[in-house]
Every structure is written in structure tokens, then in C-alpha cells.
Amino acid sequence: NAGVTQTPKFQVLKTGQSMTLQCAQDMNHEYMSWYRQDPGMGLRLIHYSVGAGITDQGEVPNGYNVSRSTTEDFPLRLLSAAPSQTSVYFCASSYSSSGGPGTFGPGTRLTVT
Amino acid sequence: AQSVTQLGSHVSVSEGALVLLRCNYSSSVPPYLFWYVQYPNQGLQLLLKYTSAATLVKGINGFEAEFKKSETSFHLTKPSAHMSDAAEYFCAVSGGSNFGNEKLTFGTGTRLTIIP
């Protein structure tokens, strides 16, 4: 049981490049979400999913896309990277909606130059 | 709409002393409340959660928090600090049973330092 895994751990992009941050969980959790963490701002919700085929926007969705074709995977796509997207990105999952995200991945540190 | 305020971005306590991390919330509906801990270079770990059952919630590692509706507070405490408690702590609120609890609003965090 690997929990929530994220790849890559570190990434440097140039402005305008696109990339996909991978997130996978092996706990059969229905609920998955993406957060970004910036100094002094806590975590902010980007997108979330309540099950395969269902996604919705969070607090800061602009510049990001998600899809949920399987229960296990919830990739986050940066369409055209900007320096403002330099951040640490966390994927999280939970079995139900009643308890909030219970398991977070180790994070991806992204730098956009 | 909901928000969280964590008073004190940095808190230092001596080993063996009481830990008190403050969290006040604002919510237009009965909230669910959470405390998470983040150790350096790691993801967040759920410490405890309040979901409208008992107002005193016990979590992992000896931490507990009390939901006080009249004070709109959910402060985190631990009777005796240990060196391993040094980390950053986040309080979070969601819209309770009426809303998807994946939509958490986090506070800005409190970094806890333990003095030997």
C-alpha cells in the first residue's frame, strides 16, 4: 500500500511550457484533490474530484486542468506555465467526503522561470 | 463563505511545556474543522477533526482540540511538548455536512519550535 504518490518531486519549467503533475493512490479513495502551497498563504484548493469522471474547480483553478478517468489517478495539467505558478503542489485523497483529505502525497516542487 | 485565522505564525515552547496553537474560524454554515501537521519536506498529516459530534476531539500524538461555537475557535493543545512536535501546523475549515469536504479552506499555518 503506497498511499498517495506524486511525480515528479521537483520540476523546473520555462514560461509557456506545459506539463502534467501525476498523482496516484492505491487505497480506492473516491475523493481526490489538488492544492498548492505558497509561503504565508497556507494551502489553496485548485481542483477536486468526487469520483471517476467528476471534477470541479476549487479556489484557484485558472491555468490548470484536471481529469479523472480512473479512481486511482488524478493528473494536474499546467497549460502554459507562468512564474506565478511556482509553488509546491500537493495531491490528497480520502475515502469519503465527511472527513476532509486524510492522506496527502509528498508534494511536487515546481519552479517556473 | 468560510475562513480561518491562525494567531501567531511562529510559536516557541520549552520541552515539557503546554502547547497551545490558536485557530479561529468563520463559516456561514455549521463547520467541520481540522488540524493538520506538516514536517519538513513532507505532505500534510491529519491530526484530528471535528465533525459535529463531541466538542472535545482527541487526535494523534497526544494532541486535542476543543470546538467552541460561542468563541468560533478550535484551538489545538498538547499538555507536554516533545522535541518531535516541531513542525508546521495548519487549521482548516469546510462547509460541514452540506458541502463537499474536499473544499477545505486552510489557515496560513503556525510553525512550532520546541526549545530543549
PDB file of C-alpha atoms in Angstrom:
ATOM      1  CA  ASN A   1       0.000   0.000   0.000  1.00  0.00           C
ATOM      2  CA  ALA A   2       1.889   3.031  -1.304  1.00  0.00           C
ATOM      3  CA  GLY A   3      -0.725   5.623  -0.251  1.00  0.00           C
ATOM      4  CA  VAL A   4      -0.660   8.756  -2.404  1.00  0.00           C
ATOM      5  CA  THR A   5       2.255   9.058  -4.799  1.00  0.00           C
ATOM      6  CA  GLN A   6       3.260  12.126  -6.781  1.00  0.00           C
ATOM      7  CA  THR A   7       5.708  12.519  -9.622  1.00  0.00           C
ATOM      8  CA  PRO A   8       7.964  14.291 -10.244  1.00  0.00           C
ATOM      9  CA  LYS A   9       9.297  15.527  -6.899  1.00  0.00           C
ATOM     10  CA  PHE A  10      10.992  18.521  -8.474  1.00  0.00           C
ATOM     11  CA  GLN A  11      10.479  20.273 -11.795  1.00  0.00           C
ATOM     12  CA  VAL A  12      11.801  23.411 -13.450  1.00  0.00           C
ATOM     13  CA  LEU A  13       9.860  24.834 -16.376  1.00  0.00           C
ATOM     14  CA  LYS A  14      10.298  27.805 -18.618  1.00  0.00           C
ATOM     15  CA  THR A  15       7.452  30.265 -19.020  1.00  0.00           C
ATOM     16  CA  GLY A  16       4.982  28.978 -21.601  1.00  0.00           C
ATOM     17  CA  GLN A  17       5.864  25.308 -21.285  1.00  0.00           C
ATOM     18  CA  SER A  18       3.222  22.769 -20.368  1.00  0.00           C
ATOM     19  CA  MET A  19       3.477  19.739 -18.160  1.00  0.00           C
ATOM     20  CA  THR A  20       1.457  17.234 -16.177  1.00  0.00           C
ATOM     21  CA  LEU A  21       1.883  16.532 -12.483  1.00  0.00           C
ATOM     22  CA  GLN A  22       0.995  12.945 -11.732  1.00  0.00           C
ATOM     23  CA  CYS A  23      -0.954  11.754  -8.708  1.00  0.00           C
ATOM     24  CA  ALA A  24      -1.980   8.191  -7.929  1.00  0.00           C
ATOM     25  CA  GLN A  25      -3.482   6.445  -4.935  1.00  0.00           C
ATOM     26  CA  ASP A  26      -3.963   2.748  -4.261  1.00  0.00           C
ATOM     27  CA  MET A  27      -6.490   2.995  -1.434  1.00  0.00           C
ATOM     28  CA  ASN A  28      -9.614   3.012  -3.612  1.00  0.00           C
ATOM     29  CA  HIS A  29     -10.436   6.529  -2.403  1.00  0.00           C
ATOM     30  CA  GLU A  30     -13.266   8.274  -4.214  1.00  0.00           C
ATOM     31  CA  TYR A  31     -12.268  11.804  -3.287  1.00  0.00           C
ATOM     32  CA  MET A  32      -9.106  13.399  -4.630  1.00  0.00           C
ATOM     33  CA  SER A  33      -7.904  16.971  -4.721  1.00  0.00           C
ATOM     34  CA  TRP A  34      -5.012  19.214  -5.686  1.00  0.00           C
ATOM     35  CA  TYR A  35      -3.657  22.011  -3.513  1.00  0.00           C
ATOM     36  CA  ARG A  36      -0.869  24.481  -3.941  1.00  0.00           C
ATOM     37  CA  GLN A  37       1.159  25.748  -1.017  1.00  0.00           C
ATOM     38  CA  ASP A  38       2.807  29.144  -1.076  1.00  0.00           C
ATOM     39  CA  PRO A  39       4.752  30.804   1.747  1.00  0.00           C
ATOM     40  CA  GLY A  40       2.494  32.626   4.177  1.00  0.00           C
ATOM     41  CA  MET A  41      -0.674  31.554   2.367  1.00  0.00           C
ATOM     42  CA  GLY A  42      -1.391  28.062   3.605  1.00  0.00           C
ATOM     43  CA  LEU A  43      -2.846  25.621   1.100  1.00  0.00           C
ATOM     44  CA  ARG A  44      -5.301  26.624  -1.579  1.00  0.00           C
ATOM     45  CA  LEU A  45      -7.555  24.217  -3.436  1.00  0.00           C
ATOM     46  CA  ILE A  46      -7.012  24.071  -7.206  1.00  0.00           C
ATOM     47  CA  HIS A  47      -9.348  21.306  -8.393  1.00  0.00           C
ATOM     48  CA  TYR A  48     -11.042  18.346  -6.830  1.00  0.00           C
ATOM     49  CA  SER A  49     -12.870  15.182  -7.827  1.00  0.00           C
ATOM     50  CA  VAL A  50     -15.585  13.203  -6.062  1.00  0.00           C
ATOM     51  CA  GLY A  51     -15.207  10.166  -8.290  1.00  0.00           C
ATOM     52  CA  ALA A  52     -14.101   8.922 -11.688  1.00  0.00           C
ATOM     53  CA  GLY A  53     -15.402  11.207 -14.414  1.00  0.00           C
ATOM     54  CA  ILE A  54     -16.371  14.005 -11.998  1.00  0.00           C
ATOM     55  CA  THR A  55     -14.219  17.058 -11.364  1.00  0.00           C
ATOM     56  CA  ASP A  56     -14.833  20.586 -10.153  1.00  0.00           C
ATOM     57  CA  GLN A  57     -12.948  23.809  -9.590  1.00  0.00           C
ATOM     58  CA  GLY A  58     -11.533  24.949  -6.322  1.00  0.00           C
ATOM     59  CA  GLU A  59     -10.334  28.349  -5.176  1.00  0.00           C
ATOM     60  CA  VAL A  60      -7.516  28.902  -7.705  1.00  0.00           C
ATOM     61  CA  PRO A  61      -8.262  26.867 -10.882  1.00  0.00           C
ATOM     62  CA  ASN A  62      -7.017  29.275 -13.559  1.00  0.00           C
ATOM     63  CA  GLY A  63      -4.152  27.887 -15.619  1.00  0.00           C
ATOM     64  CA  TYR A  64      -4.771  24.291 -14.556  1.00  0.00           C
ATOM     65  CA  ASN A  65      -6.768  21.406 -15.965  1.00  0.00           C
ATOM     66  CA  VAL A  66      -7.648  18.056 -14.445  1.00  0.00           C
ATOM     67  CA  SER A  67      -9.343  14.848 -15.479  1.00  0.00           C
ATOM     68  CA  ARG A  68     -10.298  11.706 -13.604  1.00  0.00           C
ATOM     69  CA  SER A  69     -10.601   8.758 -15.932  1.00  0.00           C
ATOM     70  CA  THR A  70      -9.892   6.183 -13.221  1.00  0.00           C
ATOM     71  CA  THR A  71     -10.367   6.041  -9.460  1.00  0.00           C
ATOM     72  CA  GLU A  72      -6.615   5.741  -8.959  1.00  0.00           C
ATOM     73  CA  ASP A  73      -5.245   8.648 -10.986  1.00  0.00           C
ATOM     74  CA  PHE A  74      -5.815  12.393 -10.849  1.00  0.00           C
ATOM     75  CA  PRO A  75      -3.292  14.270 -13.013  1.00  0.00           C
ATOM     76  CA  LEU A  76      -2.925  18.049 -12.921  1.00  0.00           C
ATOM     77  CA  ARG A  77      -2.022  19.782 -16.178  1.00  0.00           C
ATOM     78  CA  LEU A  78      -0.375  23.164 -16.450  1.00  0.00           C
ATOM     79  CA  LEU A  79      -1.383  24.522 -19.825  1.00  0.00           C
ATOM     80  CA  SER A  80       1.148  27.345 -20.229  1.00  0.00           C
ATOM     81  CA  ALA A  81       3.377  27.742 -17.207  1.00  0.00           C
ATOM     82  CA  ALA A  82       3.791  31.173 -15.625  1.00  0.00           C
ATOM     83  CA  PRO A  83       6.151  32.324 -12.840  1.00  0.00           C
ATOM     84  CA  SER A  84       3.071  32.785 -10.613  1.00  0.00           C
ATOM     85  CA  GLN A  85       2.641  29.012 -10.688  1.00  0.00           C
ATOM     86  CA  THR A  86       5.931  28.487  -8.874  1.00  0.00           C
ATOM     87  CA  SER A  87       4.756  26.591  -5.815  1.00  0.00           C
ATOM     88  CA  VAL A  88       4.631  23.279  -4.030  1.00  0.00           C
ATOM     89  CA  TYR A  89       1.759  21.119  -5.226  1.00  0.00           C
ATOM     90  CA  PHE A  90       0.065  18.522  -3.067  1.00  0.00           C
ATOM     91  CA  CYS A  91      -2.363  15.841  -4.096  1.00  0.00           C
ATOM     92  CA  ALA A  92      -4.712  14.451  -1.449  1.00  0.00           C
ATOM     93  CA  SER A  93      -7.321  11.734  -1.198  1.00  0.00           C
ATOM     94  CA  SER A  94      -9.966  10.419   1.160  1.00  0.00           C
ATOM     95  CA  TYR A  95     -12.480   7.600   1.288  1.00  0.00           C
ATOM     96  CA  SER A  96     -15.491   9.779   1.912  1.00  0.00           C
ATOM     97  CA  SER A  97     -16.446  13.412   1.992  1.00  0.00           C
ATOM     98  CA  SER A  98     -17.127  13.519   5.699  1.00  0.00           C
ATOM     99  CA  GLY A  99     -13.605  13.754   6.984  1.00  0.00           C
ATOM    100  CA  GLY A 100     -11.666  16.017   4.677  1.00  0.00           C
ATOM    101  CA  PRO A 101      -8.493  14.967   2.876  1.00  0.00           C
ATOM    102  CA  GLY A 102      -6.963  12.278   5.036  1.00  0.00           C
ATOM    103  CA  THR A 103      -3.904  11.376   3.009  1.00  0.00           C
ATOM    104  CA  PHE A 104      -1.562  13.786   1.291  1.00  0.00           C
ATOM    105  CA  GLY A 105       1.167  12.963  -1.161  1.00  0.00           C
ATOM    106  CA  PRO A 106       4.760  14.114  -0.599  1.00  0.00           C
ATOM    107  CA  GLY A 107       4.407  17.066  -2.962  1.00  0.00           C
ATOM    108  CA  THR A 108       5.926  18.358  -6.198  1.00  0.00           C
ATOM    109  CA  ARG A 109       8.107  21.448  -6.024  1.00  0.00           C
ATOM    110  CA  LEU A 110       7.677  23.404  -9.250  1.00  0.00           C
ATOM    111  CA  THR A 111       9.739  26.370 -10.334  1.00  0.00           C
ATOM    112  CA  VAL A 112       8.786  28.383 -13.403  1.00  0.00           C
ATOM    113  CA  THR A 113      11.469  30.700 -14.766  1.00  0.00           C
TER     114      THR A 113
ATOM    115  CA  ALA B   1     -18.070  31.648   2.724  1.00  0.00           C
ATOM    116  CA  GLN B   2     -15.564  30.439   5.247  1.00  0.00           C
ATOM    117  CA  SER B   3     -12.185  31.486   6.536  1.00  0.00           C
ATOM    118  CA  VAL B   4      -9.600  30.535   9.120  1.00  0.00           C
ATOM    119  CA  THR B   5      -7.274  32.721  11.162  1.00  0.00           C
ATOM    120  CA  GLN B   6      -4.300  31.213  12.931  1.00  0.00           C
ATOM    121  CA  LEU B   7      -2.911  33.586  15.532  1.00  0.00           C
ATOM    122  CA  GLY B   8       0.862  33.519  15.605  1.00  0.00           C
ATOM    123  CA  SER B   9       2.852  32.390  12.599  1.00  0.00           C
ATOM    124  CA  HIS B  10       5.615  31.209  14.948  1.00  0.00           C
ATOM    125  CA  VAL B  11       5.242  29.712  18.410  1.00  0.00           C
ATOM    126  CA  SER B  12       8.088  28.533  20.649  1.00  0.00           C
ATOM    127  CA  VAL B  13       7.620  26.413  23.748  1.00  0.00           C
ATOM    128  CA  SER B  14      10.014  24.605  26.043  1.00  0.00           C
ATOM    129  CA  GLU B  15      10.160  20.839  26.010  1.00  0.00           C
ATOM    130  CA  GLY B  16       7.614  19.556  28.529  1.00  0.00           C
ATOM    131  CA  ALA B  17       5.546  22.753  28.473  1.00  0.00           C
ATOM    132  CA  LEU B  18       1.982  23.181  27.275  1.00  0.00           C
ATOM    133  CA  VAL B  19       1.462  23.608  23.556  1.00  0.00           C
ATOM    134  CA  LEU B  20      -1.366  25.950  22.540  1.00  0.00           C
ATOM    135  CA  LEU B  21      -1.932  26.795  18.887  1.00  0.00           C
ATOM    136  CA  ARG B  22      -4.816  29.122  18.184  1.00  0.00           C
ATOM    137  CA  CYS B  23      -7.375  28.862  15.416  1.00  0.00           C
ATOM    138  CA  ASN B  24     -10.471  30.959  14.864  1.00  0.00           C
ATOM    139  CA  TYR B  25     -12.877  30.313  12.047  1.00  0.00           C
ATOM    140  CA  SER B  26     -15.668  31.986  10.194  1.00  0.00           C
ATOM    141  CA  SER B  27     -18.375  29.968   8.487  1.00  0.00           C
ATOM    142  CA  SER B  28     -21.907  30.656   7.326  1.00  0.00           C
ATOM    143  CA  VAL B  29     -22.914  27.036   7.991  1.00  0.00           C
ATOM    144  CA  PRO B  30     -22.072  24.613  10.786  1.00  0.00           C
ATOM    145  CA  PRO B  31     -18.456  23.819  10.063  1.00  0.00           C
ATOM    146  CA  TYR B  32     -16.243  20.828  10.067  1.00  0.00           C
ATOM    147  CA  LEU B  33     -12.804  21.690  11.440  1.00  0.00           C
ATOM    148  CA  PHE B  34      -9.433  20.069  11.003  1.00  0.00           C
ATOM    149  CA  TRP B  35      -5.855  20.284  12.217  1.00  0.00           C
ATOM    150  CA  TYR B  36      -3.011  19.051  10.061  1.00  0.00           C
ATOM    151  CA  VAL B  37       0.708  18.768  10.779  1.00  0.00           C
ATOM    152  CA  GLN B  38       3.476  19.140   8.212  1.00  0.00           C
ATOM    153  CA  TYR B  39       7.014  18.021   8.920  1.00  0.00           C
ATOM    154  CA  PRO B  40       9.826  19.492   6.798  1.00  0.00           C
ATOM    155  CA  ASN B  41       9.717  18.452   3.151  1.00  0.00           C
ATOM    156  CA  GLN B  42       6.687  16.242   3.674  1.00  0.00           C
ATOM    157  CA  GLY B  43       2.988  16.326   2.911  1.00  0.00           C
ATOM    158  CA  LEU B  44       0.308  17.102   5.451  1.00  0.00           C
ATOM    159  CA  GLN B  45      -0.897  14.590   8.005  1.00  0.00           C
ATOM    160  CA  LEU B  46      -4.336  14.750   9.586  1.00  0.00           C
ATOM    161  CA  LEU B  47      -4.035  15.270  13.350  1.00  0.00           C
ATOM    162  CA  LEU B  48      -7.692  15.451  14.265  1.00  0.00           C
ATOM    163  CA  LYS B  49     -11.081  16.592  13.023  1.00  0.00           C
ATOM    164  CA  TYR B  50     -14.340  17.922  14.398  1.00  0.00           C
ATOM    165  CA  THR B  51     -17.445  16.802  12.523  1.00  0.00           C
ATOM    166  CA  SER B  52     -20.269  17.913  14.861  1.00  0.00           C
ATOM    167  CA  ALA B  53     -20.027  15.081  17.367  1.00  0.00           C
ATOM    168  CA  ALA B  54     -18.115  15.606  20.630  1.00  0.00           C
ATOM    169  CA  THR B  55     -16.759  19.127  21.031  1.00  0.00           C
ATOM    170  CA  LEU B  56     -13.508  17.873  22.553  1.00  0.00           C
ATOM    171  CA  VAL B  57     -11.623  15.980  19.897  1.00  0.00           C
ATOM    172  CA  LYS B  58      -8.611  13.811  20.590  1.00  0.00           C
ATOM    173  CA  GLY B  59      -6.082  13.203  17.856  1.00  0.00           C
ATOM    174  CA  ILE B  60      -2.799  11.511  17.271  1.00  0.00           C
ATOM    175  CA  ASN B  61       0.457  12.164  19.130  1.00  0.00           C
ATOM    176  CA  GLY B  62      -1.341  13.379  22.263  1.00  0.00           C
ATOM    177  CA  PHE B  63      -2.954  16.428  20.659  1.00  0.00           C
ATOM    178  CA  GLU B  64      -6.509  17.512  21.253  1.00  0.00           C
ATOM    179  CA  ALA B  65      -8.729  20.413  20.252  1.00  0.00           C
ATOM    180  CA  GLU B  66     -11.965  21.850  21.571  1.00  0.00           C
ATOM    181  CA  PHE B  67     -14.698  23.275  19.372  1.00  0.00           C
ATOM    182  CA  LYS B  68     -16.168  26.400  20.977  1.00  0.00           C
ATOM    183  CA  LYS B  69     -19.028  27.737  18.925  1.00  0.00           C
ATOM    184  CA  SER B  70     -19.522  30.848  21.068  1.00  0.00           C
ATOM    185  CA  GLU B  71     -15.891  31.833  20.507  1.00  0.00           C
ATOM    186  CA  THR B  72     -15.680  30.471  16.932  1.00  0.00           C
ATOM    187  CA  SER B  73     -12.481  28.774  17.988  1.00  0.00           C
ATOM    188  CA  PHE B  74     -10.807  25.415  17.571  1.00  0.00           C
ATOM    189  CA  HIS B  75      -7.506  25.705  19.432  1.00  0.00           C
ATOM    190  CA  LEU B  76      -5.016  22.840  19.405  1.00  0.00           C
ATOM    191  CA  THR B  77      -3.358  21.776  22.652  1.00  0.00           C
ATOM    192  CA  LYS B  78      -0.917  19.231  23.998  1.00  0.00           C
ATOM    193  CA  PRO B  79      -0.098  19.061  27.706  1.00  0.00           C
ATOM    194  CA  SER B  80       3.619  18.368  27.338  1.00  0.00           C
ATOM    195  CA  ALA B  81       5.676  19.309  24.302  1.00  0.00           C
ATOM    196  CA  HIS B  82       8.152  16.871  22.833  1.00  0.00           C
ATOM    197  CA  MET B  83      11.033  17.660  20.512  1.00  0.00           C
ATOM    198  CA  SER B  84       9.343  15.604  17.801  1.00  0.00           C
ATOM    199  CA  ASP B  85       6.397  18.044  17.821  1.00  0.00           C
ATOM    200  CA  ALA B  86       8.462  20.652  15.987  1.00  0.00           C
ATOM    201  CA  ALA B  87       6.621  21.157  12.702  1.00  0.00           C
ATOM    202  CA  GLU B  88       4.141  23.434  10.968  1.00  0.00           C
ATOM    203  CA  TYR B  89       0.501  23.148  11.921  1.00  0.00           C
ATOM    204  CA  PHE B  90      -2.473  24.085   9.786  1.00  0.00           C
ATOM    205  CA  CYS B  91      -6.052  24.633  10.806  1.00  0.00           C
ATOM    206  CA  ALA B  92      -8.726  24.147   8.148  1.00  0.00           C
ATOM    207  CA  VAL B  93     -12.491  24.527   7.831  1.00  0.00           C
ATOM    208  CA  SER B  94     -15.023  23.052   5.457  1.00  0.00           C
ATOM    209  CA  GLY B  95     -18.665  23.664   4.868  1.00  0.00           C
ATOM    210  CA  GLY B  96     -19.776  20.764   7.045  1.00  0.00           C
ATOM    211  CA  SER B  97     -22.252  18.093   6.089  1.00  0.00           C
ATOM    212  CA  ASN B  98     -23.979  20.195   3.470  1.00  0.00           C
ATOM    213  CA  PHE B  99     -20.939  20.627   1.301  1.00  0.00           C
ATOM    214  CA  GLY B 100     -18.197  18.551  -0.186  1.00  0.00           C
ATOM    215  CA  ASN B 101     -15.489  18.289   2.409  1.00  0.00           C
ATOM    216  CA  GLU B 102     -12.793  18.247  -0.184  1.00  0.00           C
ATOM    217  CA  LYS B 103     -13.216  22.013  -0.376  1.00  0.00           C
ATOM    218  CA  LEU B 104     -11.177  22.917   2.654  1.00  0.00           C
ATOM    219  CA  THR B 105     -10.059  26.433   3.463  1.00  0.00           C
ATOM    220  CA  PHE B 106      -6.718  26.442   5.255  1.00  0.00           C
ATOM    221  CA  GLY B 107      -5.151  28.898   7.617  1.00  0.00           C
ATOM    222  CA  THR B 108      -1.700  30.275   6.917  1.00  0.00           C
ATOM    223  CA  GLY B 109      -0.027  27.928   9.368  1.00  0.00           C
ATOM    224  CA  THR B 110       1.845  28.130  12.668  1.00  0.00           C
ATOM    225  CA  ARG B 111       5.432  26.966  12.900  1.00  0.00           C
ATOM    226  CA  LEU B 112       6.048  25.319  16.268  1.00  0.00           C
ATOM    227  CA  THR B 113       9.578  25.316  17.673  1.00  0.00           C
ATOM    228  CA  ILE B 114      10.471  23.268  20.728  1.00  0.00           C
ATOM    229  CA  ILE B 115      13.215  24.631  22.975  1.00  0.00           C
ATOM    230  CA  PRO B 116      15.307  21.934  24.678  1.00  0.00           C
TER     231      PRO B 116
END
